[in-house]
Amino acid sequence: MAYEKLIVCSNIFKKFGKVEIFENMNITIESNQIIGLIGENGSGKTSFIKLISGMILPDQGNIYLFDKEIKCEKDIIALKDKISILGDANRSLYWNLSGMDNLIYFWTVKTGLNKKAGLMLINELVDKFNMGSFINKKVESYSKGMKQRLLLVVALLGHPEILVMDEPLNGLDYENTVILKNYINEFVNKENGTVLLTSHNSRFIDEVCDTKFVIKNKRIEKISNVERGERVIVVYYKCLKNKDSCLNKYIREEREENIFRVETYINDKDFYKELSWQIDNGNIELLEII
């Protein structure tokens, strides 16, 4: 079933002890978009995620997910396969298990299906995020970036309709940030998904999101954003092999020996694919994305 409005919060009031987090908070999130949520530390970003995921309930007001009002834990359980949240490595992963064993476990928990049914999707995502070199090692040996990639794949298991990502750039280098941007676009444009992002990186939010909200004064307000299709990114990279075959489909400027500058639109999905392919095959070294 297609839902135009996936999340609706109406007149939400929420406090913890004597601290008021939201007062008369209203927001509507429509389908097939990338939504950015910004705010200062302690403004309520994490509390908002907990509200829309059913981890906590409002003291007053109404929350609707997929046209269904969320009044208790049972309501969110019925929708658990439709919304997925990027968790925290310290609390969401089993460090004594390998990355693959974590994925098989979470696939079974999320879908109720056996290991064999999920292996094709799991292997596809492992390849997409370049995790083959460490996926069979114990998570306790992973770097922060490796754990973040594993969390991303866990969040994507089961084909959710809404993907909530709280600070997804934590621990990611430039190369994996490009891969993440590419997948976010693919998730929305090809799989008709919806992404809700929170980040302290305002440039990342500006580059990626269709719609942007800010939390301030205990409310959530929509703020203007440049049309994504009109936004431009600049990529600097170093050619490691034949420079005439590295991203030569695009207008390039050689800044110094074997170091190039390429400019393209943020929505150019083919560029992301080509860039990822060139990196994966050792043809280029990504230096900077602006």
Tab-separated table of C-alpha atoms in Angstrom:
chain	number	residue	atom	x	y	z
A	1	MET	CA	0.000	0.000	0.000
A	2	ALA	CA	1.254	3.499	-0.878
A	3	TYR	CA	1.234	6.090	1.873
A	4	GLU	CA	1.628	9.768	1.021
A	5	LYS	CA	2.232	10.754	4.654
A	6	LEU	CA	4.391	8.240	6.466
A	7	ILE	CA	4.845	10.064	9.772
A	8	VAL	CA	2.509	12.625	11.330
A	9	CYS	CA	3.127	14.133	14.778
A	10	SER	CA	0.340	16.376	16.053
A	11	ASN	CA	0.536	18.672	19.107
A	12	ILE	CA	3.184	16.570	20.830
A	13	PHE	CA	4.153	17.347	24.420
A	14	LYS	CA	6.943	15.347	26.040
A	15	LYS	CA	9.041	15.826	29.134
A	16	PHE	CA	11.473	13.776	31.208
A	17	GLY	CA	11.161	14.654	34.856
A	18	LYS	CA	10.994	18.437	34.964
A	19	VAL	CA	12.719	18.898	31.589
A	20	GLU	CA	10.356	19.659	28.698
A	21	ILE	CA	11.626	18.293	25.377
A	22	PHE	CA	8.693	19.112	23.083
A	23	GLU	CA	5.775	21.490	23.472
A	24	ASN	CA	3.034	21.567	20.821
A	25	MET	CA	5.401	19.918	18.318
A	26	ASN	CA	4.022	19.195	14.840
A	27	ILE	CA	5.679	17.590	11.822
A	28	THR	CA	4.594	15.675	8.719
A	29	ILE	CA	7.037	13.494	6.780
A	30	GLU	CA	5.985	12.483	3.279
A	31	SER	CA	7.039	9.380	1.411
A	32	ASN	CA	9.908	8.921	-1.036
A	33	GLN	CA	12.066	11.731	0.323
A	34	ILE	CA	15.323	12.294	2.148
A	35	ILE	CA	14.575	14.287	5.284
A	36	GLY	CA	17.228	16.110	7.299
A	37	LEU	CA	16.776	16.933	10.991
A	38	ILE	CA	19.231	19.294	12.652
A	39	GLY	CA	19.466	20.855	16.099
A	40	GLU	CA	21.881	21.620	18.894
A	41	ASN	CA	23.007	18.941	21.335
A	42	GLY	CA	20.176	18.248	23.764
A	43	SER	CA	17.556	19.812	21.497
A	44	GLY	CA	15.605	16.562	21.156
A	45	LYS	CA	16.820	14.827	17.976
A	46	THR	CA	17.250	11.449	19.661
A	47	SER	CA	13.979	11.876	21.585
A	48	PHE	CA	12.175	12.506	18.306
A	49	ILE	CA	13.591	9.298	16.837
A	50	LYS	CA	12.466	7.376	19.921
A	51	LEU	CA	8.968	8.858	19.602
A	52	ILE	CA	8.468	7.899	15.960
A	53	SER	CA	9.925	4.432	16.533
A	54	GLY	CA	7.677	3.693	19.507
A	55	MET	CA	10.518	3.468	22.041
A	56	ILE	CA	8.777	6.183	24.044
A	57	LEU	CA	5.241	7.591	23.881
A	58	PRO	CA	4.207	11.262	24.040
A	59	ASP	CA	2.688	12.667	27.213
A	60	GLN	CA	0.141	14.462	25.050
A	61	GLY	CA	-0.632	14.564	21.330
A	62	ASN	CA	-0.881	11.998	18.563
A	63	ILE	CA	1.636	10.124	16.425
A	64	TYR	CA	0.632	8.336	13.225
A	65	LEU	CA	2.829	5.923	11.282
A	66	PHE	CA	1.525	4.652	7.951
A	67	ASP	CA	-1.932	6.095	8.836
A	68	LYS	CA	-2.033	4.111	12.090
A	69	GLU	CA	-2.049	5.913	15.435
A	70	ILE	CA	0.661	4.739	17.831
A	71	LYS	CA	-0.853	4.419	21.298
A	72	CYS	CA	1.089	1.533	22.787
A	73	GLU	CA	3.945	-0.894	22.182
A	74	LYS	CA	1.693	-3.339	20.310
A	75	ASP	CA	0.958	-0.713	17.667
A	76	ILE	CA	4.625	-0.246	16.802
A	77	ILE	CA	5.315	-4.012	16.859
A	78	ALA	CA	2.779	-4.410	14.047
A	79	LEU	CA	4.812	-1.957	11.951
A	80	LYS	CA	8.309	-3.092	12.938
A	81	ASP	CA	9.137	-4.388	9.457
A	82	LYS	CA	8.354	-0.991	7.895
A	83	ILE	CA	10.786	1.188	9.864
A	84	SER	CA	14.447	0.536	10.599
A	85	ILE	CA	16.836	2.559	12.749
A	86	LEU	CA	20.601	2.779	12.521
A	87	GLY	CA	21.658	1.786	16.028
A	88	ASP	CA	24.677	2.364	18.233
A	89	ALA	CA	27.567	-0.093	17.960
A	90	ASN	CA	28.081	-0.350	21.716
A	91	ARG	CA	24.480	-1.416	22.326
A	92	SER	CA	23.299	-2.916	19.036
A	93	LEU	CA	26.006	-5.378	18.004
A	94	TYR	CA	27.298	-8.626	19.490
A	95	TRP	CA	31.035	-8.036	19.737
A	96	ASN	CA	31.969	-11.667	20.365
A	97	LEU	CA	30.331	-12.738	17.097
A	98	SER	CA	31.589	-12.131	13.589
A	99	GLY	CA	29.982	-9.466	11.449
A	100	MET	CA	28.370	-12.176	9.313
A	101	ASP	CA	26.925	-13.946	12.359
A	102	ASN	CA	25.489	-10.604	13.513
A	103	LEU	CA	23.812	-10.114	10.126
A	104	ILE	CA	22.356	-13.616	10.049
A	105	TYR	CA	21.037	-13.183	13.599
A	106	PHE	CA	19.411	-9.800	12.899
A	107	TRP	CA	17.971	-11.070	9.605
A	108	THR	CA	16.256	-13.909	11.471
A	109	VAL	CA	14.957	-11.593	14.210
A	110	LYS	CA	13.645	-8.992	11.751
A	111	THR	CA	12.058	-11.283	9.187
A	112	GLY	CA	11.452	-14.600	10.943
A	113	LEU	CA	13.019	-16.292	7.909
A	114	ASN	CA	15.914	-18.731	7.919
A	115	LYS	CA	19.552	-18.071	7.112
A	116	LYS	CA	19.333	-19.344	3.541
A	117	ALA	CA	16.556	-16.905	2.636
A	118	GLY	CA	18.640	-13.905	3.675
A	119	LEU	CA	22.107	-14.801	2.412
A	120	MET	CA	21.597	-13.313	-1.061
A	121	LEU	CA	20.582	-9.911	0.337
A	122	ILE	CA	23.261	-10.052	3.050
A	123	ASN	CA	26.031	-10.823	0.554
A	124	GLU	CA	24.771	-8.112	-1.794
A	125	LEU	CA	24.935	-5.489	0.974
A	126	VAL	CA	28.325	-6.732	2.205
A	127	ASP	CA	29.690	-6.267	-1.327
A	128	LYS	CA	28.032	-2.855	-1.704
A	129	PHE	CA	29.720	-1.515	1.427
A	130	ASN	CA	33.087	-3.218	0.738
A	131	MET	CA	33.015	-5.360	3.888
A	132	GLY	CA	34.312	-8.641	2.478
A	133	SER	CA	37.775	-8.292	4.017
A	134	PHE	CA	36.482	-8.224	7.601
A	135	ILE	CA	32.897	-9.533	7.655
A	136	ASN	CA	33.962	-12.939	9.041
A	137	LYS	CA	36.103	-11.446	11.834
A	138	LYS	CA	34.802	-10.773	15.336
A	139	VAL	CA	33.204	-7.348	15.760
A	140	GLU	CA	35.470	-6.634	18.756
A	141	SER	CA	38.357	-6.283	16.273
A	142	TYR	CA	36.548	-3.735	14.074
A	143	SER	CA	37.457	-0.083	13.733
A	144	LYS	CA	34.767	2.538	14.306
A	145	GLY	CA	34.186	2.848	10.564
A	146	MET	CA	33.804	-0.920	10.143
A	147	LYS	CA	31.220	-1.034	12.939
A	148	GLN	CA	29.328	1.845	11.353
A	149	ARG	CA	29.148	0.019	8.018
A	150	LEU	CA	27.944	-3.134	9.774
A	151	LEU	CA	25.227	-1.118	11.530
A	152	LEU	CA	24.126	0.295	8.179
A	153	VAL	CA	23.714	-3.182	6.727
A	154	VAL	CA	21.815	-4.354	9.836
A	155	ALA	CA	19.441	-1.398	9.392
A	156	LEU	CA	18.835	-2.305	5.743
A	157	LEU	CA	17.900	-5.939	6.338
A	158	GLY	CA	14.286	-6.781	5.634
A	159	HIS	CA	13.643	-4.015	3.059
A	160	PRO	CA	12.263	-1.292	5.384
A	161	GLU	CA	10.150	1.559	3.979
A	162	ILE	CA	11.591	4.160	6.366
A	163	LEU	CA	15.283	4.228	7.210
A	164	VAL	CA	16.217	6.379	10.219
A	165	MET	CA	19.901	7.252	10.475
A	166	ASP	CA	21.132	9.088	13.579
A	167	GLU	CA	24.589	10.553	12.828
A	168	PRO	CA	25.386	8.029	10.048
A	169	LEU	CA	28.762	9.619	9.231
A	170	ASN	CA	30.335	8.595	12.560
A	171	GLY	CA	33.607	6.837	11.755
A	172	LEU	CA	33.178	6.956	7.963
A	173	ASP	CA	36.000	8.187	5.733
A	174	TYR	CA	35.483	10.008	2.410
A	175	GLU	CA	35.287	6.795	0.408
A	176	ASN	CA	32.557	5.278	2.554
A	177	THR	CA	30.726	8.599	2.772
A	178	VAL	CA	30.444	8.481	-1.031
A	179	ILE	CA	29.154	4.906	-0.844
A	180	LEU	CA	26.614	5.963	1.798
A	181	LYS	CA	25.387	8.897	-0.317
A	182	ASN	CA	25.090	6.599	-3.309
A	183	TYR	CA	23.030	4.064	-1.366
A	184	ILE	CA	20.741	6.715	0.151
A	185	ASN	CA	19.932	7.941	-3.368
A	186	GLU	CA	19.411	4.369	-4.557
A	187	PHE	CA	17.161	3.542	-1.587
A	188	VAL	CA	14.904	6.513	-2.353
A	189	ASN	CA	14.995	6.555	-6.158
A	190	LYS	CA	15.000	2.823	-6.911
A	191	GLU	CA	13.363	1.258	-3.856
A	192	ASN	CA	10.891	4.117	-3.195
A	193	GLY	CA	12.087	4.337	0.396
A	194	THR	CA	12.163	7.305	2.752
A	195	VAL	CA	15.228	8.347	4.753
A	196	LEU	CA	15.324	10.449	7.916
A	197	LEU	CA	18.815	11.723	8.758
A	198	THR	CA	20.185	13.551	11.766
A	199	SER	CA	23.700	14.943	11.604
A	200	HIS	CA	25.917	17.665	12.992
A	201	ASN	CA	27.432	17.891	9.495
A	202	SER	CA	25.298	20.637	7.936
A	203	ARG	CA	27.057	20.296	4.576
A	204	PHE	CA	26.107	16.619	4.393
A	205	ILE	CA	22.479	17.456	5.236
A	206	ASP	CA	22.411	20.229	2.613
A	207	GLU	CA	23.908	17.987	-0.066
A	208	VAL	CA	21.740	14.953	0.491
A	209	CYS	CA	18.304	16.030	1.749
A	210	ASP	CA	15.154	17.067	-0.109
A	211	THR	CA	13.561	18.639	2.964
A	212	LYS	CA	15.175	19.996	6.102
A	213	PHE	CA	13.784	20.556	9.611
A	214	VAL	CA	15.319	22.163	12.686
A	215	ILE	CA	14.463	21.534	16.336
A	216	LYS	CA	14.399	24.713	18.396
A	217	ASN	CA	12.279	26.165	21.181
A	218	LYS	CA	10.804	22.681	21.843
A	219	ARG	CA	9.264	22.538	18.357
A	220	ILE	CA	10.213	21.339	14.892
A	221	GLU	CA	10.219	23.853	12.052
A	222	LYS	CA	10.700	23.364	8.328
A	223	ILE	CA	13.527	25.426	6.874
A	224	SER	CA	14.402	26.266	3.289
A	225	ASN	CA	16.702	24.020	1.335
A	226	VAL	CA	18.217	24.243	-2.137
A	227	GLU	CA	16.664	21.897	-4.688
A	228	ARG	CA	18.774	18.746	-4.633
A	229	GLY	CA	18.888	18.483	-8.414
A	230	GLU	CA	20.541	21.909	-8.612
A	231	ARG	CA	23.242	21.256	-6.014
A	232	VAL	CA	26.770	20.604	-7.157
A	233	ILE	CA	29.527	18.525	-5.588
A	234	VAL	CA	33.247	18.821	-6.302
A	235	VAL	CA	35.431	15.716	-6.105
A	236	TYR	CA	39.225	15.669	-5.934
A	237	TYR	CA	40.960	12.385	-6.670
A	238	LYS	CA	44.339	10.945	-7.555
A	239	CYS	CA	44.810	8.579	-10.496
A	240	LEU	CA	46.671	5.448	-9.463
A	241	LYS	CA	46.700	3.852	-12.929
A	242	ASN	CA	46.057	5.163	-16.447
A	243	LYS	CA	44.774	8.697	-15.935
A	244	ASP	CA	43.107	8.728	-19.361
A	245	SER	CA	40.672	6.033	-18.234
A	246	CYS	CA	39.833	7.411	-14.761
A	247	LEU	CA	36.447	9.183	-14.797
A	248	ASN	CA	37.164	10.332	-18.333
A	249	LYS	CA	33.416	10.502	-19.086
A	250	TYR	CA	33.289	13.693	-17.023
A	251	ILE	CA	34.796	17.143	-17.467
A	252	ARG	CA	38.012	17.048	-15.481
A	253	GLU	CA	40.625	19.579	-14.507
A	254	GLU	CA	44.120	18.345	-13.695
A	255	ARG	CA	45.238	20.418	-10.698
A	256	GLU	CA	48.662	18.856	-10.428
A	257	GLU	CA	50.327	15.669	-11.626
A	258	ASN	CA	47.664	12.891	-11.610
A	259	ILE	CA	45.374	14.846	-9.258
A	260	PHE	CA	42.049	15.834	-10.805
A	261	ARG	CA	39.011	17.935	-9.974
A	262	VAL	CA	35.539	16.866	-11.202
A	263	GLU	CA	32.302	18.810	-10.725
A	264	THR	CA	28.845	17.247	-11.081
A	265	TYR	CA	25.295	17.450	-9.769
A	266	ILE	CA	24.438	15.787	-6.458
A	267	ASN	CA	21.677	13.730	-8.134
A	268	ASP	CA	24.003	12.219	-10.756
A	269	LYS	CA	23.579	8.573	-9.701
A	270	ASP	CA	25.738	7.341	-12.601
A	271	PHE	CA	28.646	9.411	-11.297
A	272	TYR	CA	28.414	7.799	-7.851
A	273	LYS	CA	28.382	4.339	-9.418
A	274	GLU	CA	31.359	5.128	-11.639
A	275	LEU	CA	33.271	6.687	-8.737
A	276	SER	CA	32.626	3.660	-6.509
A	277	TRP	CA	33.695	1.298	-9.301
A	278	GLN	CA	36.940	3.193	-9.890
A	279	ILE	CA	37.740	3.163	-6.153
A	280	ASP	CA	36.871	-0.539	-5.765
A	281	ASN	CA	39.158	-1.458	-8.670
A	282	GLY	CA	42.096	0.536	-7.317
A	283	ASN	CA	42.104	2.994	-10.200
A	284	ILE	CA	41.785	6.133	-8.087
A	285	GLU	CA	42.319	7.412	-4.555
A	286	LEU	CA	39.546	9.693	-3.301
A	287	LEU	CA	41.048	12.838	-1.766
A	288	GLU	CA	38.157	15.157	-0.928
A	289	ILE	CA	34.461	15.807	-1.568
A	290	ILE	CA	33.138	19.361	-1.282
